[in-house]
């Protein structure tokens, strides 16, 4: 592990503003100036008399001029290729090509709904659909060429200028997209953050640190894709597909963006979405159970995450930032070039480069005195809970890695007042606290409940569900965690998709040794027994009502945690999306909380389903959704 002393003084990953403000003096460093530009690298240094330090801009040769660079930025606004040029530039390996290889390409698309005239349509085979089914639609909208991974007859594609057959469309997607948009990531400082939990909050903190350095910064993540603070409103995945990522990065360059902070999911890495992105800093937060439905094993899950660190190959322009408290830390430190400097952080290991000396937690925020290689620093953050201390430490470590001034690091972190759906307090002047959090893994749920308990909760009342079509093994685990750490637990639905919600609830109840049948029998006997530890557990198959039930139970000094969905504002139920926002539901319930209390609602809340649906166990999930409004009258008001 490299010590801090080994880090260069250059802010290696901070390019100059793309507006090219006119410097008082300019020089280009050639390969004969090793102190500024190492031979064999496509980089040069722009220096200004006013600048505090020289900065490296990647992606151009030492023979470039400022006019060349300005021209390159301008050309991005009018991108056009011939198919042959794009194939050559991307080094595409193909099985066969049919038609005119000089067909003009003015766009690239994988979704036929968004194809416009001149686009190259790439047919990808996904989990739920096959892009080959939509070739006719793409051609009718003006696509001029098609990339496919099935043996298609070119003569059966009227209006198609060219057809390229490849072995795997997804495998070539990233290189085609990056080449088409002229590798925009090479013109920015890019920070990739991977791990099971903490990515979103850490990304917001790091983004703010970069902005405190005066850099225009974009962000890709679970909450949104942002260009200079503006939400692009097209979030489908934590890590966007390769075409979307490259297109948005190109748009960022046009808008003068100098840095990009990315949340990197295991899916994004496994599916190659990041293959052609040039990362400068790789951050590892932690690794706990998640996405076993996709990866199969913990080892495969970890291997996907490790792909980000494999990219850390150049000690001059790459850095690793690692949470050394996590037992998987050695795997991440070892990946990539061993000579790439590593900045570590942790709360348990005093050998970490960045660690806390003092932590003060309250419902008003968090204060941390932190030891860093640059000296001590105190941070006062609005973020709540001990688990957020890790995210603060990660942001400080990134600041150290890129040689940011400590005052800028502190200012950046303290500017973040909160992150949507992450320990987000809902305040309607009620005498108890309500938090909405995205915790949807066993570890995340345990952390947020431990944090809430440490904040002084008289009682913890937890509402959560488990998503459909995902890791079924974590369902009983999460119920056991919630039942152990909460005084009252209400199990409910959470994005069931096409899976039967009652099956999900039955899986969850296994965590306390119950079944759905036994729970309903409790209701028939008008007695819901406490758990062996004295805590109480209830079930409600309507999330909105479960939230209201929690508010009805809460009293002075309690903390209500509504977990699992965070910032999300809809549930997938069958083949439709139903609007529901936990934050809005909490606010509406709190406006009527006195009425709920006056109603003296029994804490023994029945599972509101019809006897018929229980007998059949709702084998047809669509029948369950259709019956939603036909169930027994709700004992709680639905406002």
Coordinates of C-alpha atoms in Angstrom, one line a residue:
X1 CA 0.0 0.0 0.0
X2 CA 1.5 3.3 -1.0
X3 CA 1.9 5.9 1.7
X4 CA 0.6 9.4 1.3
X5 CA 4.1 10.7 0.8
X6 CA 4.2 8.7 -2.4
X7 CA 1.3 10.8 -3.8
X8 CA 2.4 13.4 -6.4
X9 CA 1.7 17.1 -5.7
X10 CA -0.1 17.4 -9.0
X11 CA -3.9 17.3 -8.8
X12 CA -3.5 14.5 -11.3
X13 CA -7.2 14.1 -12.2
X14 CA -8.4 17.6 -12.4
X15 CA -8.5 18.9 -16.0
X16 CA -8.8 22.6 -16.8
X17 CA -12.1 24.1 -17.6
X18 CA -13.2 23.3 -21.1
X19 CA -14.2 26.9 -21.8
X20 CA -10.4 27.4 -22.2
X21 CA -10.2 30.7 -20.3
X22 CA -7.4 32.6 -21.9
X23 CA -4.2 32.2 -19.8
X24 CA -1.6 34.8 -19.2
X25 CA 1.0 32.3 -20.5
X26 CA 0.7 29.0 -22.1
X27 CA 3.1 26.2 -23.0
X28 CA 2.7 22.6 -24.1
X29 CA 4.8 19.9 -22.5
X30 CA 6.3 17.5 -25.0
X31 CA 7.7 14.0 -24.4
X32 CA 11.1 15.7 -23.8
X33 CA 9.7 17.3 -20.7
X34 CA 9.5 14.2 -18.4
X35 CA 8.8 16.3 -15.4
X36 CA 5.5 17.4 -16.9
X37 CA 4.5 14.8 -19.4
X38 CA 5.9 11.2 -19.4
X39 CA 6.9 9.8 -22.8
X40 CA 4.4 7.4 -24.3
X41 CA 1.3 9.0 -22.8
X42 CA -1.3 10.8 -24.7
X43 CA -1.3 13.8 -22.4
X44 CA -0.1 17.3 -22.2
X45 CA 0.0 20.0 -19.6
X46 CA -1.7 23.4 -19.9
X47 CA -0.1 25.9 -17.5
X48 CA -1.1 29.4 -16.6
X49 CA 0.7 32.0 -14.6
X50 CA -2.4 32.4 -12.5
X51 CA -2.8 28.7 -11.9
X52 CA -1.7 27.3 -8.6
X53 CA -0.5 24.0 -10.1
X54 CA -0.3 22.6 -13.6
X55 CA -3.0 20.1 -14.5
X56 CA -3.1 17.2 -16.9
X57 CA -5.6 16.8 -19.6
X58 CA -5.9 13.3 -21.1
X59 CA -6.7 12.1 -24.5
X60 CA -4.7 14.3 -26.9
X61 CA -1.1 14.1 -28.1
X62 CA 1.7 16.5 -27.2
X63 CA 1.4 18.0 -30.7
X64 CA -2.1 19.3 -30.0
X65 CA -2.8 23.0 -29.7
X66 CA -5.5 24.8 -27.8
X67 CA -7.3 25.4 -31.1
X68 CA -7.2 21.7 -31.7
X69 CA -8.8 21.1 -28.4
X70 CA -11.5 23.8 -28.8
X71 CA -12.2 22.3 -32.2
X72 CA -12.6 18.8 -30.8
X73 CA -15.2 20.1 -28.3
X74 CA -17.1 21.9 -31.0
X75 CA -17.1 18.8 -33.2
X76 CA -18.8 16.7 -30.5
X77 CA -21.9 18.8 -31.1
X78 CA -22.1 17.6 -34.7
X79 CA -20.9 14.0 -34.5
X80 CA -21.1 12.0 -37.8
X81 CA -19.3 8.9 -38.9
X82 CA -19.5 6.4 -41.7
X83 CA -20.0 2.9 -40.6
X84 CA -16.6 1.8 -41.8
X85 CA -14.9 4.6 -39.8
X86 CA -16.8 3.6 -36.7
X87 CA -15.9 0.0 -37.1
X88 CA -12.2 0.8 -37.6
X89 CA -12.1 3.3 -34.7
X90 CA -13.8 0.9 -32.3
X91 CA -11.7 -2.0 -33.4
X92 CA -15.0 -4.0 -33.9
X93 CA -14.6 -7.7 -34.4
X94 CA -17.5 -8.8 -36.6
X95 CA -18.7 -12.1 -38.2
X96 CA -20.0 -10.5 -41.4
X97 CA -21.0 -7.2 -43.0
X98 CA -23.7 -6.7 -45.6
X99 CA -24.7 -3.6 -47.5
X100 CA -22.9 -0.2 -47.8
X101 CA -20.0 0.2 -45.3
X102 CA -20.0 3.9 -46.1
X103 CA -23.5 4.4 -44.7
X104 CA -23.5 7.6 -42.6
X105 CA -24.1 7.2 -38.9
X106 CA -25.3 10.3 -36.9
X107 CA -26.5 8.6 -33.8
X108 CA -26.4 5.3 -31.9
X109 CA -29.3 3.6 -30.1
X110 CA -30.3 0.4 -28.4
X111 CA -34.0 1.3 -27.8
X112 CA -36.2 1.4 -30.9
X113 CA -38.5 3.8 -29.2
X114 CA -35.9 6.5 -29.3
X115 CA -34.4 5.9 -32.8
X116 CA -34.1 9.0 -35.0
X117 CA -33.0 9.4 -38.6
X118 CA -29.4 8.3 -39.2
X119 CA -29.0 6.1 -36.1
X120 CA -27.1 2.9 -35.8
X121 CA -29.5 0.4 -34.1
X122 CA -27.8 -2.2 -32.0
X123 CA -29.9 -5.2 -31.2
X124 CA -29.2 -6.4 -27.6
X125 CA -30.7 -9.5 -26.0
X126 CA -31.8 -8.7 -22.4
X127 CA -33.5 -10.5 -19.6
X128 CA -37.0 -9.6 -20.7
X129 CA -36.8 -8.7 -24.4
X130 CA -34.8 -9.1 -27.5
X131 CA -33.8 -6.1 -29.6
X132 CA -34.0 -8.1 -32.8
X133 CA -37.7 -8.0 -32.5
X134 CA -37.7 -4.3 -33.0
X135 CA -35.5 -3.9 -36.1
X136 CA -38.5 -3.1 -38.3
X137 CA -39.6 -0.3 -36.0
X138 CA -36.1 1.1 -35.8
X139 CA -35.8 1.1 -39.6
X140 CA -39.2 2.7 -40.0
X141 CA -38.0 5.6 -37.7
X142 CA -34.9 6.2 -39.9
X143 CA -32.2 3.9 -38.6
X144 CA -29.6 3.6 -41.4
X145 CA -27.7 0.5 -40.1
X146 CA -28.1 -2.4 -37.7
X147 CA -25.8 -4.4 -35.5
X148 CA -27.2 -7.8 -34.7
X149 CA -26.0 -11.1 -33.0
X150 CA -28.3 -13.4 -34.9
X151 CA -28.0 -14.6 -38.5
X152 CA -30.3 -12.3 -40.3
X153 CA -31.0 -12.0 -44.0
X154 CA -30.0 -8.6 -45.2
X155 CA -32.5 -8.8 -48.0
X156 CA -35.3 -9.1 -45.5
X157 CA -34.5 -5.7 -44.0
X158 CA -35.9 -3.1 -46.5
X159 CA -34.5 0.4 -45.9
X160 CA -31.4 -0.9 -44.0
X161 CA -28.2 0.6 -45.4
X162 CA -25.9 -1.9 -43.7
X163 CA -26.1 -4.9 -41.5
X164 CA -23.2 -6.0 -39.2
X165 CA -23.3 -9.4 -37.6
X166 CA -21.3 -9.9 -34.4
X167 CA -21.0 -12.7 -31.9
X168 CA -22.3 -10.7 -28.9
X169 CA -24.0 -7.3 -29.3
X170 CA -23.7 -6.4 -25.7
X171 CA -19.9 -7.1 -25.7
X172 CA -19.3 -4.6 -28.5
X173 CA -21.8 -2.0 -27.3
X174 CA -19.4 -0.1 -25.0
X175 CA -16.6 0.3 -27.6
X176 CA -19.0 1.4 -30.3
X177 CA -20.6 4.0 -28.0
X178 CA -17.3 5.3 -26.7
X179 CA -15.9 5.6 -30.2
X180 CA -19.0 7.2 -31.6
X181 CA -18.9 9.9 -28.9
X182 CA -15.0 10.2 -29.1
X183 CA -14.2 8.9 -25.6
X184 CA -15.5 11.8 -23.5
X185 CA -14.4 10.3 -20.2
X186 CA -10.8 10.9 -21.2
X187 CA -11.5 14.6 -21.1
X188 CA -12.8 14.5 -17.5
X189 CA -11.8 13.5 -14.0
X190 CA -13.9 10.4 -13.3
X191 CA -14.5 8.9 -9.9
X192 CA -16.1 5.4 -9.7
X193 CA -17.7 4.3 -6.4
X194 CA -18.6 0.7 -6.0
X195 CA -19.8 -1.4 -3.0
X196 CA -23.0 -2.8 -1.6
X197 CA -24.1 0.1 0.6
X198 CA -23.2 3.8 0.8
X199 CA -22.6 4.5 -2.9
X200 CA -25.3 7.1 -3.3
X201 CA -24.4 9.1 -0.2
X202 CA -20.7 8.9 -0.9
X203 CA -21.2 10.0 -4.4
X204 CA -23.2 13.1 -3.3
X205 CA -20.4 13.9 -0.8
X206 CA -17.6 13.5 -3.4
X207 CA -19.5 15.5 -5.9
X208 CA -19.8 18.4 -3.4
X209 CA -16.0 18.1 -2.6
X210 CA -15.2 18.5 -6.3
X211 CA -17.5 21.4 -6.6
X212 CA -15.9 23.0 -3.6
X213 CA -12.7 23.0 -5.6
X214 CA -14.4 25.1 -8.2
X215 CA -15.0 22.2 -10.7
X216 CA -18.2 21.7 -12.7
X217 CA -19.2 18.2 -11.7
X218 CA -21.7 15.7 -13.1
X219 CA -23.0 12.6 -11.4
X220 CA -24.5 9.2 -12.4
X221 CA -26.3 7.3 -9.7
X222 CA -29.4 5.7 -8.2
X223 CA -31.1 9.1 -7.4
X224 CA -30.4 10.6 -10.8
X225 CA -28.1 11.5 -13.7
X226 CA -27.0 15.1 -13.2
X227 CA -25.2 17.5 -15.6
X228 CA -24.1 20.7 -13.7
X229 CA -26.7 20.1 -11.1
X230 CA -29.6 19.5 -13.6
X231 CA -31.4 16.1 -13.4
X232 CA -31.6 14.5 -16.8
X233 CA -34.7 12.5 -15.6
X234 CA -33.8 9.3 -17.4
X235 CA -32.7 7.0 -14.5
X236 CA -33.3 3.3 -15.2
X237 CA -30.2 1.9 -13.6
X238 CA -27.7 3.0 -11.0
X239 CA -25.1 2.7 -13.7
X240 CA -26.5 3.8 -17.1
X241 CA -26.1 1.6 -20.2
X242 CA -23.0 2.2 -22.3
X243 CA -24.8 4.3 -24.9
X244 CA -26.6 6.5 -22.3
X245 CA -23.4 6.9 -20.3
X246 CA -21.2 8.0 -23.3
X247 CA -24.0 10.3 -24.7
X248 CA -24.4 12.0 -21.4
X249 CA -20.7 12.4 -20.9
X250 CA -20.4 14.0 -24.3
X251 CA -23.2 16.3 -23.3
X252 CA -21.4 17.1 -20.1
X253 CA -18.3 18.2 -22.1
X254 CA -20.4 20.5 -24.2
X255 CA -21.7 22.1 -21.0
X256 CA -18.2 22.5 -19.6
X257 CA -18.3 19.7 -17.1
X258 CA -14.8 18.9 -15.7
X259 CA -15.5 15.9 -13.4
X260 CA -17.9 13.0 -13.2
X261 CA -18.8 11.0 -10.1
X262 CA -20.3 7.6 -10.8
X263 CA -22.0 5.0 -8.7
X264 CA -20.9 1.7 -10.2
X265 CA -23.2 -1.2 -9.6
X266 CA -22.2 -4.9 -9.9
X267 CA -24.7 -5.2 -12.8
X268 CA -23.1 -2.3 -14.6
X269 CA -19.7 -3.9 -14.3
X270 CA -20.8 -7.4 -15.1
X271 CA -22.7 -6.3 -18.2
X272 CA -19.8 -4.2 -19.5
X273 CA -21.5 -0.8 -19.2
X274 CA -18.2 0.7 -17.9
X275 CA -15.8 -1.1 -20.1
X276 CA -14.8 2.0 -22.1
X277 CA -14.9 4.6 -19.3
X278 CA -11.5 6.0 -18.2
X279 CA -11.7 6.1 -14.4
X280 CA -9.1 8.1 -12.4
X281 CA -10.3 7.1 -8.9
X282 CA -11.8 3.8 -7.8
X283 CA -13.6 3.8 -4.5
X284 CA -14.7 0.7 -2.5
X285 CA -17.2 1.2 0.3
X286 CA -18.1 -2.3 1.5
X287 CA -19.3 -5.7 0.4
X288 CA -22.3 -7.6 1.9
X289 CA -25.0 -9.9 0.6
X290 CA -27.0 -8.6 -2.4
X291 CA -28.0 -9.5 -6.0
X292 CA -27.4 -13.2 -5.5
X293 CA -30.3 -13.7 -7.9
X294 CA -28.0 -12.2 -10.6
X295 CA -24.5 -13.3 -9.6
X296 CA -25.3 -16.6 -8.0
X297 CA -22.5 -16.5 -5.3
X298 CA -20.7 -14.0 -3.1
X299 CA -17.5 -14.7 -5.0
X300 CA -19.0 -13.8 -8.4
X301 CA -20.6 -10.7 -6.9
X302 CA -17.2 -9.6 -5.6
X303 CA -15.5 -10.4 -8.9
X304 CA -17.9 -8.1 -10.6
X305 CA -17.1 -5.2 -8.2
X306 CA -13.3 -5.9 -8.7
X307 CA -13.5 -5.1 -12.4
X308 CA -13.5 -1.4 -11.5
X309 CA -10.2 -1.8 -9.7
X310 CA -8.6 -3.8 -12.5
X311 CA -8.7 -0.5 -14.4
X312 CA -6.3 1.1 -11.9
X313 CA -3.2 0.5 -13.9
X314 CA -1.3 3.8 -14.2
X315 CA 0.4 5.2 -11.0
X316 CA 0.5 8.6 -12.6
X317 CA -3.2 9.1 -13.1
X318 CA -5.0 6.4 -11.1
X319 CA -5.8 6.1 -7.4
X320 CA -7.5 3.5 -5.2
X321 CA -9.7 4.4 -2.2
X322 CA -10.6 1.4 0.0
X323 CA -12.5 0.8 3.2
X324 CA -10.0 -1.4 5.2
X325 CA -12.6 -2.4 7.8
X326 CA -14.2 -4.6 5.2
X327 CA -12.8 -8.1 5.1
X328 CA -12.8 -7.9 1.3
X329 CA -10.4 -4.9 1.2
X330 CA -7.3 -6.9 0.4
X331 CA -8.9 -8.2 -2.8
X332 CA -9.6 -4.6 -4.0
X333 CA -6.2 -3.3 -3.0
X334 CA -4.5 -6.1 -4.9
X335 CA -6.4 -5.6 -8.2
X336 CA -4.8 -3.5 -10.9
X337 CA -1.3 -2.2 -10.7
X338 CA 0.3 -2.7 -7.3
X339 CA 2.2 0.6 -7.8
X340 CA -1.0 2.6 -8.0
X341 CA -1.2 4.6 -4.7
X342 CA -3.9 3.5 -2.3
X343 CA -5.7 5.8 0.3
X344 CA -7.5 3.7 2.9
X345 CA -10.2 4.7 5.4
X346 CA -11.9 3.0 8.3
X347 CA -13.4 3.3 11.7
X348 CA -11.9 0.2 13.3
X349 CA -8.4 0.1 11.9
X350 CA -6.1 2.8 13.2
X351 CA -3.7 1.9 10.4
X352 CA -6.1 3.5 7.9
X353 CA -4.9 6.7 6.2
X354 CA -8.2 8.3 7.1
X355 CA -9.9 7.4 10.4
X356 CA -12.0 9.1 13.1
X357 CA -10.6 10.2 16.5
X358 CA -13.9 11.4 17.9
X359 CA -17.5 10.9 16.8
X360 CA -20.6 12.8 18.1
X361 CA -24.0 11.6 17.0
X362 CA -27.4 13.3 17.4
X363 CA -30.7 13.8 15.7
X364 CA -29.3 17.1 14.6
X365 CA -26.3 15.8 12.7
X366 CA -22.9 14.3 13.0
X367 CA -19.5 15.8 14.1
X368 CA -16.3 13.9 13.4
X369 CA -12.7 14.7 14.2
X370 CA -10.7 12.9 11.5
X371 CA -7.1 12.0 11.2
X372 CA -5.7 12.3 7.7
X373 CA -2.2 12.2 6.2
X374 CA -2.5 16.0 5.8
X375 CA -3.4 16.6 9.4
X376 CA -6.5 16.7 11.6
X377 CA -9.8 17.9 10.3
X378 CA -13.2 18.4 11.9
X379 CA -16.4 17.9 9.9
X380 CA -19.9 18.9 11.0
X381 CA -22.4 17.1 8.8
X382 CA -26.2 17.1 8.5
X383 CA -26.1 13.4 7.8
X384 CA -27.5 11.2 10.5
X385 CA -26.1 7.9 12.0
X386 CA -22.9 6.1 12.5
X387 CA -23.1 4.4 9.2
X388 CA -22.8 7.8 7.5
X389 CA -19.5 8.3 9.2
X390 CA -18.1 5.7 6.8
X391 CA -19.4 7.7 3.8
X392 CA -17.9 10.9 5.2
X393 CA -14.5 9.1 5.6
X394 CA -14.7 7.9 2.1
X395 CA -15.3 11.4 0.8
X396 CA -12.3 12.7 2.8
X397 CA -10.2 9.9 1.4
X398 CA -11.1 10.8 -2.1
X399 CA -10.1 14.4 -1.4
X400 CA -6.8 13.2 -0.1
X401 CA -6.3 11.0 -3.1
X402 CA -6.8 13.9 -5.6
X403 CA -4.7 16.3 -3.4
X404 CA -7.7 18.5 -2.5
X405 CA -7.1 21.1 0.2
X406 CA -8.6 20.1 3.5
X407 CA -10.6 23.2 3.8
X408 CA -12.2 22.4 0.4
X409 CA -12.9 18.8 1.6
X410 CA -14.7 20.1 4.7
X411 CA -16.6 22.7 2.9
X412 CA -17.8 20.2 0.3
X413 CA -19.0 17.7 2.9
X414 CA -20.7 20.2 5.0
X415 CA -22.6 21.6 2.0
X416 CA -24.5 18.3 1.7
X417 CA -27.6 18.9 3.8
X418 CA -29.0 15.5 3.0
X419 CA -29.5 12.8 0.3
X420 CA -32.9 11.9 -1.0
X421 CA -34.3 8.8 0.7
X422 CA -31.2 8.2 2.8
X423 CA -32.0 8.5 6.5
X424 CA -34.3 11.3 5.3
X425 CA -36.2 12.9 8.2
X426 CA -39.9 13.6 7.7
X427 CA -41.0 16.4 9.9
X428 CA -44.6 17.5 10.3
X429 CA -44.0 18.7 13.9
X430 CA -44.9 15.3 15.4
X431 CA -43.5 14.2 18.8
X432 CA -41.5 11.3 17.4
X433 CA -39.0 10.9 14.6
X434 CA -39.7 9.4 11.1
X435 CA -36.9 8.4 8.7
X436 CA -37.2 7.1 5.2
X437 CA -34.2 5.1 4.1
X438 CA -33.3 3.0 1.0
X439 CA -31.9 0.1 3.1
X440 CA -32.9 -3.0 1.1
X441 CA -30.1 -5.4 2.1
X442 CA -29.5 -7.2 5.4
X443 CA -26.4 -5.2 6.2
X444 CA -28.0 -1.9 5.2
X445 CA -31.1 -2.5 7.3
X446 CA -28.9 -3.6 10.3
X447 CA -26.8 -0.4 10.0
X448 CA -29.7 2.0 9.8
X449 CA -31.5 0.3 12.7
X450 CA -28.3 0.4 14.8
X451 CA -27.8 4.0 14.0
X452 CA -31.4 4.9 15.0
X453 CA -31.0 3.0 18.3
X454 CA -27.8 4.9 19.0
X455 CA -29.6 8.2 18.3
X456 CA -31.7 7.5 21.4
X457 CA -34.9 6.0 20.2
X458 CA -37.3 5.0 23.0
X459 CA -38.8 2.4 20.6
X460 CA -38.0 1.5 17.1
X461 CA -40.9 0.9 14.8
X462 CA -39.8 -0.5 11.4
X463 CA -41.8 -0.9 8.2
X464 CA -40.2 -2.7 5.3
X465 CA -40.7 -5.2 2.5
X466 CA -38.6 -7.2 0.1
X467 CA -38.6 -6.8 -3.6
X468 CA -39.9 -9.4 -6.0
X469 CA -37.8 -11.2 -8.6
X470 CA -34.6 -10.7 -6.5
X471 CA -32.5 -12.6 -4.0
X472 CA -35.0 -14.7 -2.0
X473 CA -32.4 -15.8 0.5
X474 CA -32.2 -12.4 2.1
X475 CA -35.9 -12.2 2.9
X476 CA -35.9 -14.2 6.1
X477 CA -32.5 -12.7 7.0
X478 CA -33.9 -9.2 6.9
X479 CA -37.0 -10.1 8.9
X480 CA -34.8 -11.6 11.6
X481 CA -32.6 -8.5 11.7
X482 CA -35.6 -6.2 11.9
X483 CA -37.3 -8.3 14.6
X484 CA -34.1 -8.4 16.7
X485 CA -33.3 -4.7 16.5
X486 CA -36.8 -3.2 16.4
X487 CA -39.5 -3.1 19.1
X488 CA -42.2 -3.3 16.5
X489 CA -42.0 -4.6 12.9
X490 CA -44.6 -4.3 10.2
X491 CA -43.9 -6.4 7.1
X492 CA -45.4 -5.2 3.9
X493 CA -44.9 -5.1 0.1
X494 CA -42.0 -3.5 -1.8
X495 CA -41.9 -3.6 -5.6
X496 CA -43.2 -7.2 -6.1
X497 CA -43.0 -7.0 -9.9
X498 CA -44.5 -10.2 -11.3
X499 CA -43.9 -12.2 -8.2
X500 CA -46.8 -13.0 -5.8
X501 CA -46.6 -10.5 -2.9
X502 CA -48.0 -13.1 -0.5
X503 CA -45.2 -15.5 -1.4
X504 CA -42.7 -12.8 -0.6
X505 CA -44.4 -12.2 2.8
X506 CA -44.4 -15.9 3.5
X507 CA -40.6 -16.0 2.8
X508 CA -40.1 -13.1 5.1
X509 CA -42.0 -14.6 7.9
X510 CA -39.7 -17.6 7.9
X511 CA -37.2 -15.3 9.5
X512 CA -39.1 -15.6 12.8
X513 CA -40.4 -19.1 12.3
X514 CA -43.8 -18.1 11.2
X515 CA -45.8 -18.7 8.0
X516 CA -48.5 -16.7 6.4
X517 CA -51.0 -19.3 7.4
X518 CA -50.0 -19.2 11.0
X519 CA -50.1 -15.4 11.0
X520 CA -53.7 -15.4 9.7
X521 CA -54.6 -18.0 12.3
X522 CA -53.4 -15.6 14.9
X523 CA -55.9 -13.0 13.5
X524 CA -58.7 -15.5 13.7
X525 CA -57.9 -16.1 17.3
X526 CA -57.7 -12.3 17.8
X527 CA -54.3 -12.7 19.4
X528 CA -50.9 -11.9 17.9
X529 CA -48.2 -13.3 20.2
X530 CA -45.1 -11.4 20.8
X531 CA -41.8 -12.8 19.5
X532 CA -39.5 -14.7 22.0
X533 CA -37.6 -11.4 22.6
X534 CA -40.8 -9.6 23.5
X535 CA -40.9 -7.6 20.3
X536 CA -44.0 -7.5 18.1
X537 CA -44.4 -8.3 14.4
X538 CA -47.4 -7.5 12.2
X539 CA -48.1 -8.0 8.5
X540 CA -50.0 -5.8 6.1
X541 CA -50.1 -6.3 2.4
X542 CA -50.7 -2.7 1.5
X543 CA -47.7 -0.5 2.0
X544 CA -49.7 2.7 2.4
X545 CA -51.7 1.2 5.2
X546 CA -48.6 -0.2 6.9
X547 CA -47.0 3.2 7.0
X548 CA -50.2 4.6 8.6
X549 CA -50.2 1.8 11.1
X550 CA -46.6 2.7 12.1
X551 CA -47.6 6.3 12.7
X552 CA -50.6 5.3 14.7
X553 CA -48.4 3.2 17.0
X554 CA -45.7 5.8 17.5
X555 CA -45.4 8.0 20.6
X556 CA -43.1 10.5 22.2
X557 CA -39.4 9.6 21.7
X558 CA -40.0 6.8 19.2
X559 CA -38.3 6.5 15.8
X560 CA -40.2 5.1 12.9
X561 CA -38.1 3.7 10.1
X562 CA -39.7 3.2 6.7
X563 CA -37.1 1.2 4.8
X564 CA -36.4 -0.3 1.4
X565 CA -37.6 2.3 -1.1
X566 CA -36.0 5.6 -0.2
X567 CA -36.3 8.1 -3.0
X568 CA -38.3 5.8 -5.3
X569 CA -41.8 6.9 -6.2
X570 CA -43.4 3.8 -7.8
X571 CA -43.9 0.1 -7.3
X572 CA -43.9 -2.4 -10.1
X573 CA -47.0 -4.6 -9.6
X574 CA -47.5 -7.2 -12.3
X575 CA -47.2 -5.4 -15.7
X576 CA -48.0 -1.9 -14.4
X577 CA -46.4 0.7 -12.2
X578 CA -48.3 2.1 -9.2
X579 CA -47.3 5.5 -7.8
X580 CA -46.2 5.4 -4.2
X581 CA -43.6 7.6 -2.4
X582 CA -42.8 6.6 1.1
X583 CA -41.9 10.2 2.0
X584 CA -45.2 11.5 0.7
X585 CA -47.1 8.6 2.5
X586 CA -45.3 9.5 5.8
X587 CA -46.2 13.2 5.5
X588 CA -49.8 12.5 4.7
X589 CA -50.1 10.0 7.6
X590 CA -48.5 12.5 9.9
X591 CA -50.9 15.2 9.0
X592 CA -53.6 12.9 10.4
X593 CA -51.6 11.4 13.2
X594 CA -53.7 12.9 16.0
X595 CA -56.8 11.4 14.4
X596 CA -55.0 8.0 14.1
X597 CA -54.1 8.2 17.8
X598 CA -57.6 9.2 18.8
X599 CA -59.0 6.3 16.9
X600 CA -57.2 4.1 19.4
X601 CA -56.2 1.7 16.6
X602 CA -55.2 -1.7 18.0
X603 CA -51.6 -2.6 17.5
X604 CA -52.8 -6.0 16.3
X605 CA -53.2 -5.2 12.7
X606 CA -54.8 -7.9 10.5
X607 CA -53.5 -9.0 7.2
X608 CA -56.2 -7.7 4.9
X609 CA -56.8 -10.3 2.3
X610 CA -59.8 -12.3 1.2
X611 CA -60.3 -15.8 2.4
X612 CA -60.4 -17.0 -1.2
X613 CA -57.0 -15.5 -2.0
X614 CA -55.6 -17.1 1.1
X615 CA -56.9 -20.6 0.1
X616 CA -55.5 -20.3 -3.4
X617 CA -52.4 -18.5 -2.1
X618 CA -52.9 -16.3 -5.1
X619 CA -51.1 -18.5 -7.7
X620 CA -52.1 -15.9 -10.3
X621 CA -50.4 -12.7 -9.3
X622 CA -52.5 -10.6 -11.6
X623 CA -55.6 -11.9 -9.8
X624 CA -54.1 -10.6 -6.5
X625 CA -53.6 -7.2 -8.0
X626 CA -57.1 -7.2 -9.5
X627 CA -58.5 -8.0 -6.1
X628 CA -56.7 -5.2 -4.3
X629 CA -59.8 -3.0 -4.0
X630 CA -62.1 -5.9 -3.2
X631 CA -60.6 -6.9 0.1
X632 CA -62.0 -6.4 3.5
X633 CA -62.6 -2.8 4.6
X634 CA -59.4 -1.3 6.0
X635 CA -59.3 -0.6 9.7
X636 CA -57.0 2.4 9.0
X637 CA -58.2 5.4 7.0
X638 CA -56.8 5.8 3.5
X639 CA -56.5 9.5 3.0

